[in-house]
Amino acid sequence: MARCPVTPTFGDELVADPHSGYARLREADPVHRTATPDGAPVWLVTRYADVRAALADPRLSLNKANARTSNDYLASMPPELDAHLLNTDPPGHTRLRRLIATAFTPRRIDSLRERVQSITDDLLDAFAGPPVDLMAALANPLPMGVICELLGIPEGTRRDFRAWTNTLLSPLPGVASDSRTAMRQMHRFLLEIISDKRARRTDDLLSAMIEAHDEHDSLTEPELLAMAFLILFAGYDNAANLIGNATLALLTHPDHLRATREGTTTVRAVLEETLRWNTPSTLAARRFALEDLTIGGVGIRAGDRVWLSLISANRDATQFQDPDLFDPARSERTAGHLAFGRGIHSCLGASLARLEGEIAVTSLLRRFPTLELAVPADELQWWRNIHRRSLEKLPVTW
Ligand code: HEM
């Protein structure tokens, strides 16, 4: 099988301006051979049809034991935190997912509505501006507060998870040691909280997982730790970015803002279109080919690493008419954005993220009828990151 040359680093343009960079790749080199920031070769898949099919392809494993190269980017974490859903294939994955799935059913999530509203109201009451950085004042703390309550992490014990996540997700090579430090801190924190909970169980997800381990033997100790880590980690960053990106989309599209305020466009439709148009989680978890296969006509060898670009698939003109246009009405016409993935690993927290987004944006618009950006949109800074589409700050005024 002929091999394409590996470009030295993950294209900087994809970090600085992902929408334009990916548009070029979809056109010219849709299954692109590149390298992770740590230098590991990776195939970057960018077209909708290829990404959609690959997300549910059992020949692509999430278990890094199937990698051909050992320097697995983002795997500088202690192995104690590895044993979670996004590193596991069936049948282990099926067992782990079943164990926590009941905590995330739409009905269970809807029962959190009042609590999410109350956390939102408290955060809005505490706005110190104008101006205010909406990421720091609402978008970050809301999902963080909710996921900590769901897991049962008491307020006094919470740490700066946001700073740890930012370090862990840093796109820059050479920060592996910082990343390892952040991982160790996270690991230590989780060990402490699990040991506290063992002494005094409460009615929360972490206690339920501890019970599954201690009494039913259905979860190993490493799985318990790693699952707590995944839920904490996956449970807020993407949801925070959905709130930030949806608010920005409305503030830069006055017609849609007006229609949303008047109720002719629903906040739910705005969120769905935001998930497509400015996808918070830009890449699915890396996968490894279990056998030689082809994607989009390109040969991939067993053990090769594959990245599926969700942000790119969601702007593919073969699936979405005028894909660069932000149009909330399209979510009723065209289903099928891939922001939450697809198949057995599809996002378990989708209902929770939608609920948080709906309450945050609705409450924000209601509370501040004259809300607008406090700086020109082109001055906003995005985290330079290949995994997330995330504003550093979103200054607003009213
Ligand atoms: C807008 C917000 C969110 C987005 C865009 C998002 C996106 C995703 C995506 C794309 C995947 C699939 C990854 C893959 O197949 O490689 C995923 C999986 C997952 N997400 Fe989310 N997520 C969001 C919010 C949440 C929340 C609030 C939680 C709550 C705990 C959560 C928990 C999970 C878990 C546990 C998985 C792994 C599922 C599995 O492997 O079976 N996510 N998410």
CSV table of C-alpha atoms and ligand atoms in Angstrom, one decimal:
chain,number,residue,atom,x,y,z
A,1,MET,CA,0.0,0.0,0.0
A,2,ALA,CA,1.5,3.4,-1.0
A,3,ARG,CA,2.1,5.7,2.0
A,4,CYS,CA,1.6,9.5,1.8
A,5,PRO,CA,4.3,11.7,3.3
A,6,VAL,CA,3.6,12.8,6.9
A,7,THR,CA,3.5,16.6,7.3
A,8,PRO,CA,5.6,17.5,10.3
A,9,THR,CA,3.0,19.0,12.6
A,10,PHE,CA,-0.8,19.2,12.8
A,11,GLY,CA,-1.5,22.1,10.5
A,12,ASP,CA,-1.4,25.4,12.4
A,13,GLU,CA,-4.1,26.8,10.2
A,14,LEU,CA,-6.5,24.2,11.6
A,15,VAL,CA,-5.9,25.5,15.0
A,16,ALA,CA,-6.0,29.2,14.1
A,17,ASP,CA,-8.8,29.1,11.7
A,18,PRO,CA,-10.4,25.6,11.7
A,19,HIS,CA,-13.3,26.4,9.4
A,20,SER,CA,-11.2,27.6,6.5
A,21,GLY,CA,-8.4,25.1,7.0
A,22,TYR,CA,-10.9,22.2,7.0
A,23,ALA,CA,-12.7,23.5,4.0
A,24,ARG,CA,-9.5,23.3,2.1
A,25,LEU,CA,-8.8,19.8,3.3
A,26,ARG,CA,-12.3,18.5,2.4
A,27,GLU,CA,-11.7,19.8,-1.1
A,28,ALA,CA,-8.1,18.8,-1.7
A,29,ASP,CA,-7.0,16.1,0.7
A,30,PRO,CA,-10.0,14.7,2.6
A,31,VAL,CA,-8.1,11.9,4.4
A,32,HIS,CA,-5.1,13.8,5.3
A,33,ARG,CA,-1.8,12.3,6.6
A,34,THR,CA,-0.4,14.5,9.3
A,35,ALA,CA,1.1,14.3,12.8
A,36,THR,CA,-0.2,15.1,16.3
A,37,PRO,CA,1.5,17.9,18.2
A,38,ASP,CA,3.7,15.2,19.8
A,39,GLY,CA,4.8,14.0,16.4
A,40,ALA,CA,2.8,10.8,16.2
A,41,PRO,CA,1.5,10.1,12.6
A,42,VAL,CA,-2.3,10.4,12.3
A,43,TRP,CA,-4.9,10.3,9.5
A,44,LEU,CA,-7.3,13.2,9.7
A,45,VAL,CA,-10.7,12.4,8.2
A,46,THR,CA,-12.7,15.5,7.2
A,47,ARG,CA,-15.7,14.7,4.9
A,48,TYR,CA,-19.2,14.1,6.4
A,49,ALA,CA,-19.8,10.7,4.8
A,50,ASP,CA,-16.4,9.3,5.8
A,51,VAL,CA,-16.6,10.7,9.4
A,52,ARG,CA,-20.2,9.4,9.9
A,53,ALA,CA,-19.3,5.9,8.7
A,54,ALA,CA,-16.1,5.7,10.6
A,55,LEU,CA,-17.7,6.8,13.9
A,56,ALA,CA,-19.7,3.6,13.9
A,57,ASP,CA,-17.1,1.3,12.3
A,58,PRO,CA,-16.1,-1.6,14.6
A,59,ARG,CA,-12.8,-2.0,12.8
A,60,LEU,CA,-11.7,1.3,14.5
A,61,SER,CA,-10.8,0.6,18.1
A,62,LEU,CA,-10.6,3.1,20.9
A,63,ASN,CA,-8.3,0.9,22.9
A,64,LYS,CA,-4.8,2.3,22.6
A,65,ALA,CA,-3.3,-1.2,23.0
A,66,ASN,CA,-4.1,-1.4,19.3
A,67,ALA,CA,-1.8,1.5,18.4
A,68,ARG,CA,1.1,0.7,16.2
A,69,THR,CA,3.2,3.5,17.6
A,70,SER,CA,3.7,3.9,21.4
A,71,ASN,CA,3.9,7.6,21.8
A,72,ASP,CA,0.2,8.0,22.1
A,73,TYR,CA,-0.7,11.7,22.2
A,74,LEU,CA,-2.7,12.7,25.2
A,75,ALA,CA,-1.8,9.4,26.7
A,76,SER,CA,0.8,10.8,29.1
A,77,MET,CA,-1.8,10.3,31.7
A,78,PRO,CA,-1.2,7.7,34.4
A,79,PRO,CA,-2.6,4.4,33.3
A,80,GLU,CA,-4.8,4.5,36.4
A,81,LEU,CA,-7.0,6.9,34.5
A,82,ASP,CA,-7.2,5.0,31.3
A,83,ALA,CA,-9.9,2.5,32.0
A,84,HIS,CA,-12.9,4.6,30.8
A,85,LEU,CA,-15.4,4.5,28.0
A,86,LEU,CA,-13.4,6.4,25.5
A,87,ASN,CA,-10.5,4.0,25.8
A,88,THR,CA,-12.6,0.8,25.7
A,89,ASP,CA,-14.2,-1.4,23.1
A,90,PRO,CA,-17.0,-3.9,23.6
A,91,PRO,CA,-17.6,-6.0,25.6
A,92,GLY,CA,-15.9,-3.9,28.4
A,93,HIS,CA,-17.4,-0.7,26.9
A,94,THR,CA,-20.9,-2.2,27.0
A,95,ARG,CA,-20.7,-3.1,30.6
A,96,LEU,CA,-19.2,0.3,31.7
A,97,ARG,CA,-21.7,2.3,29.7
A,98,ARG,CA,-24.7,0.3,31.1
A,99,LEU,CA,-23.5,1.0,34.6
A,100,ILE,CA,-23.8,4.7,34.3
A,101,ALA,CA,-26.3,5.1,31.5
A,102,THR,CA,-29.3,5.3,33.9
A,103,ALA,CA,-27.9,8.5,35.4
A,104,PHE,CA,-28.1,10.2,31.9
A,105,THR,CA,-31.5,9.2,30.6
A,106,PRO,CA,-33.6,12.1,29.3
A,107,ARG,CA,-36.0,11.7,32.1
A,108,ARG,CA,-33.3,11.7,34.8
A,109,ILE,CA,-31.7,14.7,33.2
A,110,ASP,CA,-35.0,16.6,33.1
A,111,SER,CA,-35.4,16.0,36.8
A,112,LEU,CA,-32.3,18.3,37.2
A,113,ARG,CA,-34.1,21.2,35.5
A,114,GLU,CA,-34.9,23.1,38.7
A,115,ARG,CA,-31.4,22.7,40.1
A,116,VAL,CA,-29.8,23.8,36.8
A,117,GLN,CA,-32.1,26.8,36.8
A,118,SER,CA,-31.2,27.7,40.3
A,119,ILE,CA,-27.4,27.5,39.7
A,120,THR,CA,-27.9,29.6,36.6
A,121,ASP,CA,-29.9,32.2,38.5
A,122,ASP,CA,-27.3,32.4,41.3
A,123,LEU,CA,-24.6,33.0,38.7
A,124,LEU,CA,-26.6,35.7,36.9
A,125,ASP,CA,-27.3,37.4,40.2
A,126,ALA,CA,-23.5,37.5,40.8
A,127,PHE,CA,-22.7,39.3,37.5
A,128,ALA,CA,-20.4,42.1,38.5
A,129,GLY,CA,-20.5,44.1,35.2
A,130,PRO,CA,-21.2,45.4,32.7
A,131,PRO,CA,-18.9,44.4,31.1
A,132,VAL,CA,-18.7,40.8,32.1
A,133,ASP,CA,-16.7,37.8,30.7
A,134,LEU,CA,-19.5,35.4,30.0
A,135,MET,CA,-17.2,32.4,29.9
A,136,ALA,CA,-15.9,33.0,33.5
A,137,ALA,CA,-19.2,34.2,34.9
A,138,LEU,CA,-21.6,31.7,33.4
A,139,ALA,CA,-20.5,29.3,30.6
A,140,ASN,CA,-17.7,27.6,32.6
A,141,PRO,CA,-19.1,27.6,36.2
A,142,LEU,CA,-22.6,26.3,35.2
A,143,PRO,CA,-21.8,22.9,33.8
A,144,MET,CA,-19.0,22.6,36.3
A,145,GLY,CA,-21.4,23.1,39.2
A,146,VAL,CA,-23.9,20.7,37.7
A,147,ILE,CA,-21.4,17.9,37.0
A,148,CYS,CA,-19.9,18.3,40.5
A,149,GLU,CA,-23.4,18.0,42.0
A,150,LEU,CA,-24.2,15.0,39.9
A,151,LEU,CA,-21.0,13.2,40.9
A,152,GLY,CA,-21.4,14.4,44.5
A,153,ILE,CA,-18.2,16.5,44.7
A,154,PRO,CA,-19.0,19.0,47.6
A,155,GLU,CA,-18.4,22.7,46.9
A,156,GLY,CA,-15.6,23.1,49.5
A,157,THR,CA,-13.5,20.3,48.0
A,158,ARG,CA,-13.7,21.4,44.3
A,159,ARG,CA,-10.3,22.4,42.7
A,160,ASP,CA,-9.4,24.4,39.7
A,161,PHE,CA,-10.5,21.7,37.2
A,162,ARG,CA,-10.7,24.3,34.5
A,163,ALA,CA,-6.9,25.1,34.8
A,164,TRP,CA,-6.1,21.4,34.8
A,165,THR,CA,-8.2,20.8,31.7
A,166,ASN,CA,-6.6,23.7,29.9
A,167,THR,CA,-3.2,22.2,30.6
A,168,LEU,CA,-4.3,18.8,29.6
A,169,LEU,CA,-5.8,20.0,26.3
A,170,SER,CA,-2.9,22.3,25.4
A,171,PRO,CA,-2.0,21.9,21.7
A,172,LEU,CA,1.6,22.8,22.2
A,173,PRO,CA,4.3,20.2,22.0
A,174,GLY,CA,6.7,20.2,24.9
A,175,VAL,CA,4.0,20.7,27.6
A,176,ALA,CA,3.9,16.9,28.3
A,177,SER,CA,5.4,17.4,31.7
A,178,ASP,CA,2.8,20.1,32.7
A,179,SER,CA,0.2,17.7,31.4
A,180,ARG,CA,1.5,14.9,33.5
A,181,THR,CA,1.5,17.2,36.6
A,182,ALA,CA,-2.1,18.2,35.9
A,183,MET,CA,-3.0,14.5,35.5
A,184,ARG,CA,-1.3,13.6,38.8
A,185,GLN,CA,-3.2,16.3,40.6
A,186,MET,CA,-6.4,15.1,39.1
A,187,HIS,CA,-5.6,11.6,40.0
A,188,ARG,CA,-4.8,12.5,43.6
A,189,PHE,CA,-7.9,14.5,43.9
A,190,LEU,CA,-10.1,11.7,42.7
A,191,LEU,CA,-8.4,9.2,45.1
A,192,GLU,CA,-9.2,11.5,48.0
A,193,ILE,CA,-12.8,12.1,47.0
A,194,ILE,CA,-13.4,8.4,46.5
A,195,SER,CA,-11.9,7.6,49.8
A,196,ASP,CA,-14.1,10.2,51.5
A,197,LYS,CA,-17.2,8.9,49.8
A,198,ARG,CA,-16.4,5.3,50.9
A,199,ALA,CA,-16.5,6.5,54.4
A,200,ARG,CA,-19.8,8.4,53.9
A,201,ARG,CA,-21.9,7.5,50.9
A,202,THR,CA,-24.5,10.0,49.6
A,203,ASP,CA,-27.1,10.0,46.9
A,204,ASP,CA,-25.0,10.7,43.8
A,205,LEU,CA,-23.3,9.1,40.8
A,206,LEU,CA,-19.9,8.6,42.4
A,207,SER,CA,-21.5,6.8,45.4
A,208,ALA,CA,-23.5,4.6,43.0
A,209,MET,CA,-20.2,3.7,41.2
A,210,ILE,CA,-18.5,3.0,44.4
A,211,GLU,CA,-21.3,0.7,45.4
A,212,ALA,CA,-21.0,-1.0,42.0
A,213,HIS,CA,-17.4,-1.7,42.8
A,214,ASP,CA,-17.5,-2.5,46.5
A,215,GLU,CA,-20.7,-4.5,46.6
A,216,HIS,CA,-21.5,-5.9,43.2
A,217,ASP,CA,-18.0,-6.3,41.8
A,218,SER,CA,-19.2,-4.9,38.5
A,219,LEU,CA,-16.5,-2.2,38.2
A,220,THR,CA,-12.8,-2.5,38.9
A,221,GLU,CA,-10.9,0.0,41.0
A,222,PRO,CA,-9.1,1.5,38.0
A,223,GLU,CA,-12.4,1.7,36.1
A,224,LEU,CA,-14.0,3.5,39.0
A,225,LEU,CA,-11.3,6.1,39.0
A,226,ALA,CA,-11.1,6.5,35.3
A,227,MET,CA,-14.9,6.8,34.9
A,228,ALA,CA,-15.0,9.5,37.5
A,229,PHE,CA,-12.3,11.3,35.7
A,230,LEU,CA,-14.1,11.0,32.3
A,231,ILE,CA,-17.4,12.2,33.6
A,232,LEU,CA,-15.8,15.2,35.3
A,233,PHE,CA,-13.7,16.0,32.3
A,234,ALA,CA,-16.2,15.3,29.5
A,235,GLY,CA,-19.0,16.8,31.6
A,236,TYR,CA,-18.2,20.5,31.6
A,237,ASP,CA,-15.7,21.7,29.0
A,238,ASN,CA,-17.8,20.9,25.9
A,239,ALA,CA,-21.0,22.1,27.6
A,240,ALA,CA,-19.3,25.3,28.5
A,241,ASN,CA,-18.2,25.8,24.9
A,242,LEU,CA,-21.7,25.2,23.7
A,243,ILE,CA,-23.1,28.0,25.9
A,244,GLY,CA,-20.2,30.3,24.8
A,245,ASN,CA,-20.5,29.5,21.1
A,246,ALA,CA,-24.3,29.7,21.0
A,247,THR,CA,-24.3,33.1,22.8
A,248,LEU,CA,-21.7,34.4,20.4
A,249,ALA,CA,-23.7,33.1,17.4
A,250,LEU,CA,-26.7,35.0,18.5
A,251,LEU,CA,-24.9,38.2,19.4
A,252,THR,CA,-23.3,38.2,15.9
A,253,HIS,CA,-26.6,37.5,14.1
A,254,PRO,CA,-29.0,40.2,15.2
A,255,ASP,CA,-32.0,38.8,13.1
A,256,HIS,CA,-31.7,35.4,14.8
A,257,LEU,CA,-31.2,37.1,18.2
A,258,ARG,CA,-34.4,39.1,17.7
A,259,ALA,CA,-36.3,36.0,16.5
A,260,THR,CA,-35.1,34.1,19.5
A,261,ARG,CA,-36.1,36.8,21.9
A,262,GLU,CA,-39.6,37.0,20.2
A,263,GLY,CA,-40.0,33.2,20.4
A,264,THR,CA,-40.3,32.6,16.7
A,265,THR,CA,-36.9,30.7,16.9
A,266,THR,CA,-36.5,28.3,19.8
A,267,VAL,CA,-33.3,28.3,21.9
A,268,ARG,CA,-33.2,24.5,21.3
A,269,ALA,CA,-32.9,25.2,17.5
A,270,VAL,CA,-30.2,27.8,18.2
A,271,LEU,CA,-28.3,25.2,20.2
A,272,GLU,CA,-28.6,22.5,17.5
A,273,GLU,CA,-27.4,24.8,14.9
A,274,THR,CA,-24.5,26.0,17.1
A,275,LEU,CA,-23.5,22.3,17.6
A,276,ARG,CA,-23.3,22.0,13.8
A,277,TRP,CA,-21.9,25.4,12.9
A,278,ASN,CA,-19.3,25.9,15.6
A,279,THR,CA,-18.9,22.4,17.0
A,280,PRO,CA,-17.5,22.5,20.5
A,281,SER,CA,-15.7,19.1,20.5
A,282,THR,CA,-13.8,19.4,17.2
A,283,LEU,CA,-12.4,15.8,17.0
A,284,ALA,CA,-13.8,12.5,18.1
A,285,ALA,CA,-11.5,10.4,20.4
A,286,ARG,CA,-8.6,9.0,18.4
A,287,ARG,CA,-9.2,5.5,17.0
A,288,PHE,CA,-6.8,2.8,15.9
A,289,ALA,CA,-7.4,0.5,12.9
A,290,LEU,CA,-7.7,-3.1,13.9
A,291,GLU,CA,-7.0,-4.2,10.3
A,292,ASP,CA,-6.0,-2.8,7.0
A,293,LEU,CA,-8.9,-0.8,5.6
A,294,THR,CA,-9.8,2.2,3.4
A,295,ILE,CA,-11.5,5.4,4.3
A,296,GLY,CA,-12.6,7.7,1.4
A,297,GLY,CA,-10.5,5.5,-0.9
A,298,VAL,CA,-7.3,6.0,1.2
A,299,GLY,CA,-5.5,2.9,2.6
A,300,ILE,CA,-5.1,2.9,6.4
A,301,ARG,CA,-2.9,0.2,7.9
A,302,ALA,CA,-3.7,-1.9,11.0
A,303,GLY,CA,-2.5,0.0,14.1
A,304,ASP,CA,-2.7,3.4,12.3
A,305,ARG,CA,-4.2,6.3,14.4
A,306,VAL,CA,-7.2,8.0,13.0
A,307,TRP,CA,-8.8,11.4,13.9
A,308,LEU,CA,-12.4,12.0,12.8
A,309,SER,CA,-13.1,15.8,12.5
A,310,LEU,CA,-16.6,16.5,13.7
A,311,ILE,CA,-16.2,20.3,13.1
A,312,SER,CA,-15.3,19.6,9.5
A,313,ALA,CA,-18.0,17.1,8.8
A,314,ASN,CA,-20.6,19.5,10.1
A,315,ARG,CA,-19.6,22.1,7.5
A,316,ASP,CA,-19.6,19.7,4.5
A,317,ALA,CA,-21.7,21.1,1.7
A,318,THR,CA,-22.6,17.6,0.5
A,319,GLN,CA,-24.7,17.2,3.6
A,320,PHE,CA,-25.7,20.8,4.6
A,321,GLN,CA,-26.8,23.4,2.2
A,322,ASP,CA,-24.9,26.7,2.6
A,323,PRO,CA,-22.9,25.1,5.4
A,324,ASP,CA,-21.2,28.3,6.5
A,325,LEU,CA,-24.5,30.0,7.1
A,326,PHE,CA,-25.7,30.1,10.7
A,327,ASP,CA,-29.4,29.2,10.3
A,328,PRO,CA,-31.2,27.8,13.3
A,329,ALA,CA,-34.3,26.8,11.2
A,330,ARG,CA,-32.2,24.2,9.3
A,331,SER,CA,-32.2,21.9,12.4
A,332,GLU,CA,-35.8,21.1,11.6
A,333,ARG,CA,-35.1,20.4,8.0
A,334,THR,CA,-31.7,18.7,8.1
A,335,ALA,CA,-30.9,16.3,10.8
A,336,GLY,CA,-27.6,14.7,11.2
A,337,HIS,CA,-24.9,17.0,12.7
A,338,LEU,CA,-22.2,14.8,14.3
A,339,ALA,CA,-21.4,17.1,17.3
A,340,PHE,CA,-22.2,14.3,19.7
A,341,GLY,CA,-20.6,11.5,17.7
A,342,ARG,CA,-22.6,8.5,16.6
A,343,GLY,CA,-22.7,4.8,17.4
A,344,ILE,CA,-21.8,3.0,20.6
A,345,HIS,CA,-19.6,5.9,21.9
A,346,SER,CA,-22.2,8.7,21.1
A,347,CYS,CA,-22.3,11.3,23.8
A,348,LEU,CA,-23.9,10.1,27.0
A,349,GLY,CA,-24.3,13.7,28.2
A,350,ALA,CA,-26.1,15.1,25.2
A,351,SER,CA,-29.4,15.6,27.1
A,352,LEU,CA,-27.6,17.2,30.0
A,353,ALA,CA,-25.6,19.5,27.7
A,354,ARG,CA,-28.8,20.5,25.8
A,355,LEU,CA,-30.6,21.2,29.1
A,356,GLU,CA,-27.8,23.4,30.4
A,357,GLY,CA,-27.5,25.3,27.2
A,358,GLU,CA,-31.3,25.9,27.0
A,359,ILE,CA,-31.5,27.2,30.6
A,360,ALA,CA,-28.3,29.3,30.3
A,361,VAL,CA,-29.2,31.0,27.0
A,362,THR,CA,-32.9,31.5,27.8
A,363,SER,CA,-32.1,33.0,31.2
A,364,LEU,CA,-29.4,35.2,29.9
A,365,LEU,CA,-31.6,36.7,27.2
A,366,ARG,CA,-34.5,37.2,29.6
A,367,ARG,CA,-32.3,38.8,32.2
A,368,PHE,CA,-30.5,41.1,29.8
A,369,PRO,CA,-32.8,42.4,27.1
A,370,THR,CA,-30.0,44.7,25.7
A,371,LEU,CA,-27.2,42.1,25.8
A,372,GLU,CA,-24.4,42.7,23.3
A,373,LEU,CA,-20.7,42.1,22.7
A,374,ALA,CA,-18.4,44.4,24.6
A,375,VAL,CA,-15.6,44.1,22.0
A,376,PRO,CA,-15.7,43.7,18.2
A,377,ALA,CA,-16.2,40.0,17.3
A,378,ASP,CA,-12.9,39.8,15.4
A,379,GLU,CA,-11.0,40.7,18.6
A,380,LEU,CA,-12.2,37.6,20.4
A,381,GLN,CA,-9.6,35.0,21.2
A,382,TRP,CA,-10.1,31.3,20.8
A,383,TRP,CA,-8.0,28.7,22.6
A,384,ARG,CA,-5.4,27.5,20.2
A,385,ASN,CA,-6.5,23.9,20.5
A,386,ILE,CA,-7.1,21.1,18.1
A,387,HIS,CA,-9.7,19.3,20.3
A,388,ARG,CA,-12.1,22.1,21.2
A,389,ARG,CA,-13.6,25.2,19.7
A,390,SER,CA,-13.5,27.3,22.8
A,391,LEU,CA,-13.5,31.0,23.5
A,392,GLU,CA,-10.9,32.2,26.0
A,393,LYS,CA,-13.2,35.1,27.0
A,394,LEU,CA,-16.6,36.4,25.9
A,395,PRO,CA,-16.9,40.0,27.1
A,396,VAL,CA,-20.5,41.2,27.0
A,397,THR,CA,-22.3,44.3,28.1
A,398,TRP,CA,-25.9,45.5,28.4
B,1,HEM,C1,-22.1,20.3,24.1
B,1,HEM,C2,-21.6,19.4,25.0
B,1,HEM,C3,-21.0,18.1,24.6
B,1,HEM,C4,-20.4,17.7,23.4
B,1,HEM,C5,-20.3,18.5,22.1
B,1,HEM,C6,-20.0,16.3,23.6
B,1,HEM,C7,-19.4,15.6,22.6
B,1,HEM,C8,-19.1,14.2,22.7
B,1,HEM,C9,-18.6,13.4,21.6
B,1,HEM,C10,-18.3,13.9,20.2
B,1,HEM,C11,-18.5,12.1,22.1
B,1,HEM,C12,-18.1,10.9,21.3
B,1,HEM,C13,-16.6,10.7,21.2
B,1,HEM,C14,-16.2,9.6,20.2
B,1,HEM,O1,-17.0,8.8,19.7
B,1,HEM,O2,-15.0,9.6,20.0
B,1,HEM,C15,-18.8,12.2,23.5
B,1,HEM,C16,-18.8,11.1,24.4
B,1,HEM,C17,-19.1,11.2,25.7
B,1,HEM,N1,-19.6,12.3,26.4
B,1,HEM,FE1,-20.0,14.1,25.6
B,1,HEM,N2,-20.2,15.9,24.9
B,1,HEM,C18,-20.8,17.0,25.5
B,1,HEM,C19,-21.3,17.0,26.8
B,1,HEM,C20,-21.2,16.0,27.7
B,1,HEM,C21,-21.7,16.0,29.0
B,1,HEM,C22,-22.4,17.2,29.7
B,1,HEM,C23,-21.3,14.8,29.6
B,1,HEM,C24,-21.7,14.4,31.0
B,1,HEM,C25,-21.1,13.6,31.7
B,1,HEM,C26,-20.7,14.0,28.6
B,1,HEM,C27,-20.2,12.7,28.7
B,1,HEM,C28,-19.7,11.9,27.7
B,1,HEM,C29,-19.3,10.5,27.9
B,1,HEM,C30,-19.3,9.8,29.2
B,1,HEM,C31,-18.9,10.1,26.6
B,1,HEM,C32,-18.3,8.7,26.3
B,1,HEM,C33,-19.4,7.8,25.8
B,1,HEM,C34,-18.9,6.4,25.4
B,1,HEM,O3,-17.8,6.2,25.0
B,1,HEM,O4,-19.7,5.5,25.4
B,1,HEM,N3,-20.6,14.8,27.4
B,1,HEM,N4,-19.2,13.5,23.9
